[in-house]
mmCIF file with all atom_site columns, C-alpha atoms in Angstrom:
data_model
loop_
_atom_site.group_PDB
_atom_site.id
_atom_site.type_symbol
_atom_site.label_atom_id
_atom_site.label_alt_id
_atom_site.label_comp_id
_atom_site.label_asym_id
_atom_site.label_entity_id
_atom_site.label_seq_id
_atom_site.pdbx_PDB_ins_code
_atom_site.Cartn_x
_atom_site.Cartn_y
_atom_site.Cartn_z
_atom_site.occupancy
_atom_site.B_iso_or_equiv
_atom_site.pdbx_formal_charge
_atom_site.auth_seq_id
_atom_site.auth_comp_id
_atom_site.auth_asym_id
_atom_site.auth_atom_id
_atom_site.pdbx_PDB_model_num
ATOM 1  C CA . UNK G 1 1  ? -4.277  -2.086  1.367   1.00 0.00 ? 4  UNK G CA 1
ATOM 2  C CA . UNK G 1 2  ? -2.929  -2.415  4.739   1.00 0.00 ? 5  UNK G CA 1
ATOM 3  C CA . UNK G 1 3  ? -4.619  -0.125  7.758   1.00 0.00 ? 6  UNK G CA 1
ATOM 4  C CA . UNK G 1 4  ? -3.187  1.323   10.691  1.00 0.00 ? 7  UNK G CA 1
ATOM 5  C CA . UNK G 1 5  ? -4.498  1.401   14.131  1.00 0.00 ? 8  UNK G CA 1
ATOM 6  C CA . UNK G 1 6  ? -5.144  4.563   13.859  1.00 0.00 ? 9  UNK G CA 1
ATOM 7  C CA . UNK G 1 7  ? -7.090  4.428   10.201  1.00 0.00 ? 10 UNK G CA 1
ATOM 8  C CA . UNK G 1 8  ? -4.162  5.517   8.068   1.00 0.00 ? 11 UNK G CA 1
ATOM 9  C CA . UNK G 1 9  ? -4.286  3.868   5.083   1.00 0.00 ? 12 UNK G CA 1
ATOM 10 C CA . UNK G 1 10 ? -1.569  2.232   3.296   1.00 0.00 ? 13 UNK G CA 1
ATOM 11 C CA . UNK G 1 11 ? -0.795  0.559   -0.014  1.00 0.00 ? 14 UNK G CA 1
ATOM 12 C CA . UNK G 1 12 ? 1.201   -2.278  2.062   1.00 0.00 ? 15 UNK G CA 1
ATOM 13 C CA . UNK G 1 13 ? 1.976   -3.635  5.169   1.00 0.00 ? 16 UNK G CA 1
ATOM 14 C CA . UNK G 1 14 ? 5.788   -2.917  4.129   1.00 0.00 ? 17 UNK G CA 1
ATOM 15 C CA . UNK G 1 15 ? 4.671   1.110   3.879   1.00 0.00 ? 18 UNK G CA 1
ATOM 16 C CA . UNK G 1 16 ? 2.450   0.735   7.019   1.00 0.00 ? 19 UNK G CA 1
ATOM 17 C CA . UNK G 1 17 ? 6.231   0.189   8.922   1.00 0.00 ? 20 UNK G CA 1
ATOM 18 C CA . UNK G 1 18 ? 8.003   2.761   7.429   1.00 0.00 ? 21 UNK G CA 1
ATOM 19 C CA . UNK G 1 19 ? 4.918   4.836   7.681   1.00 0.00 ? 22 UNK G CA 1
ATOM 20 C CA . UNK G 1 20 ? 4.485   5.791   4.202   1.00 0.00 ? 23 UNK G CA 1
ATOM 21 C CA . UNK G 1 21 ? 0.430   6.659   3.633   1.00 0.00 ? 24 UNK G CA 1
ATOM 22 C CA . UNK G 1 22 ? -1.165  6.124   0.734   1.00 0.00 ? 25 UNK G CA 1
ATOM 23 C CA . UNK G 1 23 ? -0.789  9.293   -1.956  1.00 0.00 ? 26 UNK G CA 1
ATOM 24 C CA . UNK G 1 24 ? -1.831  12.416  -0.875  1.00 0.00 ? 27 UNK G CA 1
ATOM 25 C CA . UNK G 1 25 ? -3.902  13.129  -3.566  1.00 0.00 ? 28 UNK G CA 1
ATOM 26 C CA . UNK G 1 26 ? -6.221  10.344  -1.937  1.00 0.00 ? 29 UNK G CA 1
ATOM 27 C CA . UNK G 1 27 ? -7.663  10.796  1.631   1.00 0.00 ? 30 UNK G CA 1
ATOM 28 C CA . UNK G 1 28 ? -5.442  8.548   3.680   1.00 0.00 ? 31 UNK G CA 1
ATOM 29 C CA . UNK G 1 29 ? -7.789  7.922   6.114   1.00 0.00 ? 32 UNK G CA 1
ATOM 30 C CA . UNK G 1 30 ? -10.413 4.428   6.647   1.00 0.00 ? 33 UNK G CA 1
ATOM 31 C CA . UNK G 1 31 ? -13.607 7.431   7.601   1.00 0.00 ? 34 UNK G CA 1
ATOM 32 C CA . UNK G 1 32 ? -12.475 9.084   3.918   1.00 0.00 ? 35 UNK G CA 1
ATOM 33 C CA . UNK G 1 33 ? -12.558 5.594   2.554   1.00 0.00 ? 36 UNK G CA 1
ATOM 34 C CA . UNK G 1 34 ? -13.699 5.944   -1.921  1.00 0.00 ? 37 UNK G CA 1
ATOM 35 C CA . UNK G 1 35 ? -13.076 2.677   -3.431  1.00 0.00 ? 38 UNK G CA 1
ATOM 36 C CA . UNK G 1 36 ? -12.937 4.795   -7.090  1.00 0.00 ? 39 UNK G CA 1
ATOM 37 C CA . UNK G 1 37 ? -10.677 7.042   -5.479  1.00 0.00 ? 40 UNK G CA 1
ATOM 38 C CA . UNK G 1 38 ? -8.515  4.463   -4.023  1.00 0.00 ? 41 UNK G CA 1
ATOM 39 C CA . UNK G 1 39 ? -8.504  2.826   -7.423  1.00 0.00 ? 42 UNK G CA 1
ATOM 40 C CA . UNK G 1 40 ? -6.893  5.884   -9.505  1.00 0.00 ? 43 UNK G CA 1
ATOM 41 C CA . UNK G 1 41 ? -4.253  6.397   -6.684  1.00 0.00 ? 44 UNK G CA 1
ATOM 42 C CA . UNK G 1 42 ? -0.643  6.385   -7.157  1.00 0.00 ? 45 UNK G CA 1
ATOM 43 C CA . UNK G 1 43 ? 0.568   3.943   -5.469  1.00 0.00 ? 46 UNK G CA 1
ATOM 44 C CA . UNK G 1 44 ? 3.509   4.380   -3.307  1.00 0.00 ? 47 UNK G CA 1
ATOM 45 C CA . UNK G 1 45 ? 6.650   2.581   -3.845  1.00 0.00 ? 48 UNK G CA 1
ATOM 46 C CA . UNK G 1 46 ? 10.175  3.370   -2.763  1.00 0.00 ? 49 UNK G CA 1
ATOM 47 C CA . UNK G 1 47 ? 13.509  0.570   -2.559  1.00 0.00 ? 50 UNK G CA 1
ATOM 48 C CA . UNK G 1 48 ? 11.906  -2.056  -0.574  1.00 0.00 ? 51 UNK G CA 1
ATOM 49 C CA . UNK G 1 49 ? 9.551   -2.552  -3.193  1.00 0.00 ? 52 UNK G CA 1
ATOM 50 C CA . UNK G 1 50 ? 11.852  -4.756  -4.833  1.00 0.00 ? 53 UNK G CA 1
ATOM 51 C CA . UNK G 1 51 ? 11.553  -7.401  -2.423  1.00 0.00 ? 54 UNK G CA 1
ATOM 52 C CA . UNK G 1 52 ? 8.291   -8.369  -3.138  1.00 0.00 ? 55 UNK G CA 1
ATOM 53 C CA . UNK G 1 53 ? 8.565   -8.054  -6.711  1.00 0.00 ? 56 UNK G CA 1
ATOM 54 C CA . UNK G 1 54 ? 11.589  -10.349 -7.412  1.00 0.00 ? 57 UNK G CA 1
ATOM 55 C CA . UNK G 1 55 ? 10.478  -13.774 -8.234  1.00 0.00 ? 58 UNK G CA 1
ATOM 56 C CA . UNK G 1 56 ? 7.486   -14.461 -10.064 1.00 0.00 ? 59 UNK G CA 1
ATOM 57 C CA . UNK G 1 57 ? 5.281   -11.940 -8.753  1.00 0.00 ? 60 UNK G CA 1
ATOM 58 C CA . UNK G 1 58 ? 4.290   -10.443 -5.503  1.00 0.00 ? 61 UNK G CA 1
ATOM 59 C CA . UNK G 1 59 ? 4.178   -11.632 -1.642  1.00 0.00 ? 62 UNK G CA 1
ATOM 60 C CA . UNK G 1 60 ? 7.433   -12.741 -0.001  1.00 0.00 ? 63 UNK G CA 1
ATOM 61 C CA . UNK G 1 61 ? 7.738   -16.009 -1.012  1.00 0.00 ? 64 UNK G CA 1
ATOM 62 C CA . UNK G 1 62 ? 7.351   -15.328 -4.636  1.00 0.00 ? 65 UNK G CA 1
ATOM 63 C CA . UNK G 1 63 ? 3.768   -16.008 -7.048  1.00 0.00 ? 66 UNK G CA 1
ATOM 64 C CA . UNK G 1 64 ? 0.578   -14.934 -5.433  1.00 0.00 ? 67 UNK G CA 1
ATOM 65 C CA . UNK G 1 65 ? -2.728  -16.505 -7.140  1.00 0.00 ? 68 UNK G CA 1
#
């Protein structure tokens, strides 16, 4: 979860650039903050996506622990 200056929520500091919130079925706002809500999202994913899932996992430099 990345956050915006503002309190926009986003699934990732990637999104957070293009300024792609998290799913609108989930208040996409840090005040509207529900972790169970939050959990059941959809998370949003477009092209750039790929980049940090080539590799071994996730982050840019490949495996996260």
């Amino acid at each position: 979860i990345s956050v915006g200056w503002d309190g926009t929520l986003y699934d990732c500091d990637f999104n957070q650039m293009l300024d792609l919130p998290v799913d609108h079925g989930v208040l996409a706002h840090i005040r509207d903050f529900d972790p169970a809500q939050l959990h059941y999202r959809q998370i949003v994913t477009r092209n750039h996506c790929f980049g940090c899932t080539a590799g071994s996992g996730s982050s840019c430099s490949g495996t996260t622990a």
